[in-house]
PDB file of C-alpha atoms in Angstrom:
ATOM      1  CA  THR A 326     -89.366 -98.281 -60.035  1.00  0.00           C
ATOM      2  CA  THR A 327     -90.541 -94.628 -57.841  1.00  0.00           C
ATOM      3  CA  ALA A 328     -93.430 -94.534 -55.986  1.00  0.00           C
ATOM      4  CA  ALA A 329     -95.698 -91.791 -57.415  1.00  0.00           C
ATOM      5  CA  PRO A 330     -95.876 -88.534 -55.048  1.00  0.00           C
ATOM      6  CA  TYR A 331     -97.869 -88.932 -51.713  1.00  0.00           C
ATOM      7  CA  TYR A 332     -99.177 -85.610 -49.709  1.00  0.00           C
ATOM      8  CA  ALA A 333    -101.096 -85.956 -46.154  1.00  0.00           C
ATOM      9  CA  ILE A 334    -103.145 -83.662 -45.197  1.00  0.00           C
ATOM     10  CA  THR A 335    -101.941 -81.013 -44.060  1.00  0.00           C
ATOM     11  CA  SER A 336    -103.830 -78.828 -41.230  1.00  0.00           C
ATOM     12  CA  GLN A 337    -104.816 -75.840 -43.370  1.00  0.00           C
ATOM     13  CA  GLU A 338    -106.822 -78.703 -45.340  1.00  0.00           C
ATOM     14  CA  ILE A 339    -108.293 -79.817 -41.754  1.00  0.00           C
ATOM     15  CA  SER A 340    -109.181 -76.344 -40.319  1.00  0.00           C
ATOM     16  CA  ALA A 341    -111.008 -75.420 -43.635  1.00  0.00           C
ATOM     17  CA  GLY A 342    -112.852 -79.212 -43.275  1.00  0.00           C
ATOM     18  CA  VAL A 343    -111.688 -79.765 -47.015  1.00  0.00           C
ATOM     19  CA  THR A 344    -111.016 -83.849 -48.094  1.00  0.00           C
ATOM     20  CA  PRO A 345    -108.408 -83.643 -50.553  1.00  0.00           C
ATOM     21  CA  SER A 346    -109.482 -86.293 -54.126  1.00  0.00           C
ATOM     22  CA  ASN A 347    -105.946 -86.665 -54.660  1.00  0.00           C
ATOM     23  CA  TYR A 348    -103.138 -86.628 -52.605  1.00  0.00           C
ATOM     24  CA  GLY A 349    -100.769 -86.716 -55.854  1.00  0.00           C
ATOM     25  CA  TYR A 350    -100.691 -83.528 -56.364  1.00  0.00           C
ATOM     26  CA  PRO A 351     -99.585 -80.419 -53.721  1.00  0.00           C
ATOM     27  CA  ALA A 352    -102.082 -78.645 -50.903  1.00  0.00           C
ATOM     28  CA  ASN A 353    -102.111 -75.580 -53.526  1.00  0.00           C
ATOM     29  CA  ASN A 354    -102.863 -77.174 -56.335  1.00  0.00           C
ATOM     30  CA  ILE A 355    -106.638 -76.827 -57.789  1.00  0.00           C
ATOM     31  CA  ILE A 356    -106.277 -80.567 -59.099  1.00  0.00           C
ATOM     32  CA  ARG A 357    -106.392 -82.450 -55.543  1.00  0.00           C
ATOM     33  CA  TYR A 358    -109.355 -81.686 -54.532  1.00  0.00           C
ATOM     34  CA  GLY A 359    -110.810 -82.329 -57.759  1.00  0.00           C
ATOM     35  CA  ALA A 360    -110.375 -80.152 -60.778  1.00  0.00           C
ATOM     36  CA  ASP A 361    -110.174 -81.390 -64.098  1.00  0.00           C
ATOM     37  CA  PRO A 362    -107.839 -79.485 -66.443  1.00  0.00           C
ATOM     38  CA  THR A 363    -109.458 -81.059 -69.719  1.00  0.00           C
ATOM     39  CA  GLY A 364    -112.507 -79.479 -69.106  1.00  0.00           C
ATOM     40  CA  LEU A 365    -115.226 -81.956 -69.251  1.00  0.00           C
ATOM     41  CA  ASN A 366    -115.984 -81.938 -65.830  1.00  0.00           C
ATOM     42  CA  ASP A 367    -117.090 -78.727 -63.508  1.00  0.00           C
ATOM     43  CA  SER A 368    -114.173 -77.571 -61.115  1.00  0.00           C
ATOM     44  CA  THR A 369    -115.829 -75.503 -58.808  1.00  0.00           C
ATOM     45  CA  SER A 370    -115.955 -77.151 -56.005  1.00  0.00           C
ATOM     46  CA  ALA A 371    -112.414 -77.842 -56.772  1.00  0.00           C
ATOM     47  CA  ILE A 372    -111.442 -74.732 -57.295  1.00  0.00           C
ATOM     48  CA  GLN A 373    -114.269 -72.830 -54.304  1.00  0.00           C
ATOM     49  CA  ASN A 374    -111.922 -75.834 -51.590  1.00  0.00           C
ATOM     50  CA  ALA A 375    -108.825 -74.872 -52.935  1.00  0.00           C
ATOM     51  CA  ILE A 376    -109.885 -71.592 -51.800  1.00  0.00           C
ATOM     52  CA  LYS A 377    -110.975 -72.431 -48.691  1.00  0.00           C
ATOM     53  CA  VAL A 378    -107.444 -73.789 -47.588  1.00  0.00           C
ATOM     54  CA  ALA A 379    -105.803 -70.937 -48.954  1.00  0.00           C
ATOM     55  CA  SER A 380    -107.329 -68.622 -47.040  1.00  0.00           C
ATOM     56  CA  GLN A 381    -106.610 -70.302 -43.898  1.00  0.00           C
ATOM     57  CA  ASN A 382    -103.238 -68.942 -44.285  1.00  0.00           C
ATOM     58  CA  TYR A 383    -103.031 -66.600 -46.965  1.00  0.00           C
ATOM     59  CA  GLY A 384    -101.609 -69.475 -48.741  1.00  0.00           C
ATOM     60  CA  GLU A 385    -101.416 -69.103 -52.386  1.00  0.00           C
ATOM     61  CA  VAL A 386    -104.079 -71.394 -54.453  1.00  0.00           C
ATOM     62  CA  TYR A 387    -102.480 -72.841 -57.782  1.00  0.00           C
ATOM     63  CA  VAL A 388    -103.796 -73.272 -61.010  1.00  0.00           C
ATOM     64  CA  PRO A 389    -102.064 -76.113 -63.631  1.00  0.00           C
ATOM     65  CA  CYS A 390    -102.086 -75.600 -67.232  1.00  0.00           C
ATOM     66  CA  GLY A 391    -105.546 -76.600 -69.208  1.00  0.00           C
ATOM     67  CA  THR A 392    -108.836 -75.420 -68.655  1.00  0.00           C
ATOM     68  CA  PHE A 393    -111.953 -75.621 -65.888  1.00  0.00           C
ATOM     69  CA  ASN A 394    -114.963 -75.178 -66.242  1.00  0.00           C
ATOM     70  CA  VAL A 395    -117.411 -73.515 -64.042  1.00  0.00           C
ATOM     71  CA  SER A 396    -120.787 -72.797 -63.350  1.00  0.00           C
ATOM     72  CA  THR A 397    -120.867 -69.702 -61.043  1.00  0.00           C
ATOM     73  CA  THR A 398    -118.496 -67.039 -58.997  1.00  0.00           C
ATOM     74  CA  LEU A 399    -115.545 -68.183 -57.532  1.00  0.00           C
ATOM     75  CA  THR A 400    -114.994 -66.366 -53.837  1.00  0.00           C
ATOM     76  CA  MET A 401    -112.806 -64.630 -52.792  1.00  0.00           C
ATOM     77  CA  THR A 402    -112.508 -63.401 -48.899  1.00  0.00           C
ATOM     78  CA  THR A 403    -109.156 -63.174 -47.941  1.00  0.00           C
ATOM     79  CA  ALA A 404    -105.926 -62.032 -48.988  1.00  0.00           C
ATOM     80  CA  ILE A 405    -104.690 -64.870 -51.382  1.00  0.00           C
ATOM     81  CA  VAL A 406    -103.105 -65.556 -53.998  1.00  0.00           C
ATOM     82  CA  VAL A 407    -103.929 -67.162 -57.031  1.00  0.00           C
ATOM     83  CA  ARG A 408    -101.077 -67.990 -59.690  1.00  0.00           C
ATOM     84  CA  GLY A 409    -101.999 -69.904 -63.039  1.00  0.00           C
ATOM     85  CA  GLN A 410     -99.054 -71.402 -64.910  1.00  0.00           C
ATOM     86  CA  SER A 411     -99.565 -69.118 -67.469  1.00  0.00           C
ATOM     87  CA  MET A 412    -101.758 -66.752 -68.558  1.00  0.00           C
ATOM     88  CA  VAL A 413    -102.205 -68.193 -72.113  1.00  0.00           C
ATOM     89  CA  GLY A 414    -102.324 -72.042 -71.043  1.00  0.00           C
ATOM     90  CA  SER A 415    -104.439 -71.757 -67.162  1.00  0.00           C
ATOM     91  CA  ILE A 416    -107.496 -70.631 -68.092  1.00  0.00           C
ATOM     92  CA  ILE A 417    -110.846 -70.715 -65.683  1.00  0.00           C
ATOM     93  CA  LYS A 418    -114.414 -70.616 -68.117  1.00  0.00           C
ATOM     94  CA  MET A 419    -117.625 -70.043 -67.602  1.00  0.00           C
ATOM     95  CA  ASN A 420    -119.124 -73.178 -69.157  1.00  0.00           C
ATOM     96  CA  SER A 421    -123.274 -71.732 -68.870  1.00  0.00           C
ATOM     97  CA  GLN A 422    -124.516 -68.982 -67.907  1.00  0.00           C
ATOM     98  CA  PRO A 423    -125.083 -68.707 -64.143  1.00  0.00           C
ATOM     99  CA  THR A 424    -128.069 -68.577 -62.193  1.00  0.00           C
ATOM    100  CA  GLY A 425    -129.705 -68.465 -58.612  1.00  0.00           C
ATOM    101  CA  THR A 426    -128.778 -66.104 -55.974  1.00  0.00           C
ATOM    102  CA  LYS A 427    -126.324 -63.741 -57.070  1.00  0.00           C
ATOM    103  CA  PRO A 428    -123.324 -63.289 -54.870  1.00  0.00           C
ATOM    104  CA  SER A 429    -123.760 -60.260 -52.442  1.00  0.00           C
ATOM    105  CA  TYR A 430    -120.720 -58.288 -50.176  1.00  0.00           C
ATOM    106  CA  VAL A 431    -119.392 -57.254 -47.240  1.00  0.00           C
ATOM    107  CA  GLY A 432    -118.736 -53.613 -46.450  1.00  0.00           C
ATOM    108  CA  SER A 433    -119.806 -50.108 -47.207  1.00  0.00           C
ATOM    109  CA  THR A 434    -123.297 -50.426 -48.328  1.00  0.00           C
ATOM    110  CA  ILE A 435    -123.551 -47.103 -51.078  1.00  0.00           C
ATOM    111  CA  TYR A 436    -123.014 -50.231 -53.373  1.00  0.00           C
ATOM    112  CA  PRO A 437    -126.322 -52.625 -53.834  1.00  0.00           C
ATOM    113  CA  PRO A 438    -125.487 -54.973 -51.706  1.00  0.00           C
ATOM    114  CA  THR A 439    -126.253 -57.803 -54.271  1.00  0.00           C
ATOM    115  CA  LEU A 440    -124.203 -57.989 -57.579  1.00  0.00           C
ATOM    116  CA  ASP A 441    -125.539 -56.921 -61.286  1.00  0.00           C
ATOM    117  CA  TYR A 442    -124.168 -60.260 -63.002  1.00  0.00           C
ATOM    118  CA  PHE A 443    -122.284 -63.152 -61.427  1.00  0.00           C
ATOM    119  CA  PRO A 444    -118.056 -62.588 -61.973  1.00  0.00           C
ATOM    120  CA  ILE A 445    -115.896 -65.365 -62.786  1.00  0.00           C
ATOM    121  CA  LEU A 446    -114.171 -64.262 -59.855  1.00  0.00           C
ATOM    122  CA  TRP A 447    -114.848 -62.521 -57.415  1.00  0.00           C
ATOM    123  CA  ASN A 448    -112.068 -60.520 -54.852  1.00  0.00           C
ATOM    124  CA  ASN A 449    -114.819 -59.532 -52.236  1.00  0.00           C
ATOM    125  CA  ASN A 450    -113.946 -57.233 -49.752  1.00  0.00           C
ATOM    126  CA  THR A 451    -110.025 -58.152 -49.490  1.00  0.00           C
ATOM    127  CA  LEU A 452    -106.913 -56.011 -47.306  1.00  0.00           C
ATOM    128  CA  TRP A 453    -103.052 -56.132 -48.094  1.00  0.00           C
ATOM    129  CA  GLY A 454    -101.198 -58.271 -50.418  1.00  0.00           C
ATOM    130  CA  TRP A 455    -104.160 -60.530 -52.481  1.00  0.00           C
ATOM    131  CA  GLN A 456    -102.474 -61.282 -56.455  1.00  0.00           C
ATOM    132  CA  ILE A 457    -104.328 -62.837 -59.079  1.00  0.00           C
ATOM    133  CA  SER A 458    -101.507 -63.719 -61.936  1.00  0.00           C
ATOM    134  CA  GLU A 459    -100.471 -65.826 -64.972  1.00  0.00           C
ATOM    135  CA  ILE A 460    -104.699 -66.446 -65.784  1.00  0.00           C
ATOM    136  CA  THR A 461    -107.043 -66.756 -68.145  1.00  0.00           C
ATOM    137  CA  LEU A 462    -110.839 -66.013 -67.274  1.00  0.00           C
ATOM    138  CA  ASP A 463    -113.090 -67.079 -69.615  1.00  0.00           C
ATOM    139  CA  GLY A 464    -116.523 -65.778 -69.321  1.00  0.00           C
ATOM    140  CA  GLY A 465    -117.793 -68.434 -72.664  1.00  0.00           C
ATOM    141  CA  ASN A 466    -119.698 -65.532 -73.894  1.00  0.00           C
ATOM    142  CA  TYR A 467    -122.591 -65.588 -70.493  1.00  0.00           C
ATOM    143  CA  ASN A 468    -123.777 -62.291 -69.580  1.00  0.00           C
ATOM    144  CA  VAL A 469    -120.978 -62.401 -66.415  1.00  0.00           C
ATOM    145  CA  HIS A 470    -118.543 -59.937 -65.101  1.00  0.00           C
ATOM    146  CA  GLY A 471    -114.480 -61.037 -66.151  1.00  0.00           C
ATOM    147  CA  LEU A 472    -112.876 -60.019 -62.619  1.00  0.00           C
ATOM    148  CA  ARG A 473    -114.885 -57.716 -59.912  1.00  0.00           C
ATOM    149  CA  LEU A 474    -112.818 -56.366 -57.094  1.00  0.00           C
ATOM    150  CA  GLN A 475    -115.208 -55.068 -54.365  1.00  0.00           C
ATOM    151  CA  GLU A 476    -113.191 -52.696 -51.890  1.00  0.00           C
ATOM    152  CA  ASN A 477    -109.940 -54.520 -52.693  1.00  0.00           C
ATOM    153  CA  PHE A 478    -106.318 -52.572 -51.024  1.00  0.00           C
ATOM    154  CA  TYR A 479    -102.592 -53.426 -51.677  1.00  0.00           C
ATOM    155  CA  GLY A 480    -103.326 -55.700 -54.482  1.00  0.00           C
ATOM    156  CA  THR A 481    -101.832 -56.859 -57.214  1.00  0.00           C
ATOM    157  CA  ILE A 482    -102.963 -58.015 -61.173  1.00  0.00           C
ATOM    158  CA  ARG A 483    -100.554 -59.482 -62.900  1.00  0.00           C
ATOM    159  CA  ASN A 484     -99.728 -60.946 -66.751  1.00  0.00           C
ATOM    160  CA  VAL A 485    -104.125 -61.846 -66.034  1.00  0.00           C
ATOM    161  CA  ARG A 486    -105.639 -61.989 -69.715  1.00  0.00           C
ATOM    162  CA  ILE A 487    -110.142 -61.782 -69.714  1.00  0.00           C
ATOM    163  CA  GLN A 488    -112.503 -63.735 -72.455  1.00  0.00           C
ATOM    164  CA  ASN A 489    -115.294 -63.276 -74.105  1.00  0.00           C
ATOM    165  CA  VAL A 490    -117.446 -61.923 -71.512  1.00  0.00           C
ATOM    166  CA  SER A 491    -120.789 -60.566 -73.481  1.00  0.00           C
ATOM    167  CA  GLY A 492    -122.975 -58.978 -70.771  1.00  0.00           C
ATOM    168  CA  GLY A 493    -121.340 -57.845 -67.603  1.00  0.00           C
ATOM    169  CA  TYR A 494    -117.826 -55.524 -67.256  1.00  0.00           C
ATOM    170  CA  ALA A 495    -114.563 -57.775 -68.445  1.00  0.00           C
ATOM    171  CA  TYR A 496    -113.085 -55.843 -65.526  1.00  0.00           C
ATOM    172  CA  ILE A 497    -114.899 -53.561 -62.831  1.00  0.00           C
ATOM    173  CA  ASN A 498    -112.473 -52.110 -59.330  1.00  0.00           C
ATOM    174  CA  VAL A 499    -114.902 -50.639 -56.378  1.00  0.00           C
ATOM    175  CA  ARG A 500    -113.811 -47.959 -54.738  1.00  0.00           C
ATOM    176  CA  GLY A 501    -110.436 -49.715 -55.404  1.00  0.00           C
ATOM    177  CA  GLN A 502    -107.346 -48.601 -53.912  1.00  0.00           C
ATOM    178  CA  MET A 503    -103.358 -48.908 -54.314  1.00  0.00           C
ATOM    179  CA  ILE A 504    -104.085 -51.708 -57.504  1.00  0.00           C
ATOM    180  CA  HIS A 505    -100.785 -52.844 -58.720  1.00  0.00           C
ATOM    181  CA  GLN A 506    -100.996 -53.612 -62.323  1.00  0.00           C
ATOM    182  CA  GLU A 507     -99.391 -55.660 -64.629  1.00  0.00           C
ATOM    183  CA  ARG A 508    -100.431 -56.237 -68.445  1.00  0.00           C
ATOM    184  CA  LEU A 509    -104.205 -56.906 -68.132  1.00  0.00           C
ATOM    185  CA  GLU A 510    -105.857 -58.682 -71.346  1.00  0.00           C
ATOM    186  CA  LEU A 511    -108.825 -58.229 -73.122  1.00  0.00           C
ATOM    187  CA  TYR A 512    -109.305 -59.729 -75.837  1.00  0.00           C
ATOM    188  CA  GLN A 513    -113.370 -59.957 -76.593  1.00  0.00           C
ATOM    189  CA  CYS A 514    -114.992 -58.684 -75.169  1.00  0.00           C
ATOM    190  CA  HIS A 515    -118.526 -57.293 -75.002  1.00  0.00           C
ATOM    191  CA  SER A 516    -119.350 -55.601 -72.766  1.00  0.00           C
ATOM    192  CA  GLY A 517    -118.741 -52.650 -70.883  1.00  0.00           C
ATOM    193  CA  GLY A 518    -114.966 -52.954 -70.624  1.00  0.00           C
ATOM    194  CA  LEU A 519    -112.454 -51.634 -67.890  1.00  0.00           C
TER     195      LEU A 519
END
């Protein structure tokens, strides 16, 4: 028999202050940090930890197939790649109406510093080379934004589905420029749309 794979802790994880909970997956895989593909447990902290690790070196967050429930906004603050295994198979889903303080953004004072709705995924003031691809963002029919880009430049959205968003916009781009979009689908969004 062959031994199960073991991926040692990385310098990026040490720099981010993140300790993996499952060394059987490589550093970019959200399951390494405790994300649950069955949707039975909340995966917010695990996915945010994967984002923190990827942010150390402009790396990638890999979302395998499964439904990963989150309870509040996932925030990207550097140019990283969030890539699913497949657009219809890799699902990040809001599992309750977020409460508490809404995220605030860094950047221009033209817009209010606090968001009106919680986004599922929020790319805040990120420049040069970020990418979101092969993933579904599911609002769970709660009053949330699907994807919110805040003063983003030179990024790519490829094969992304946003679904079941009831209150906020499915997709909102505030002062973003040079954003390349290939196949952005909106499905059962009962909101303002784009």
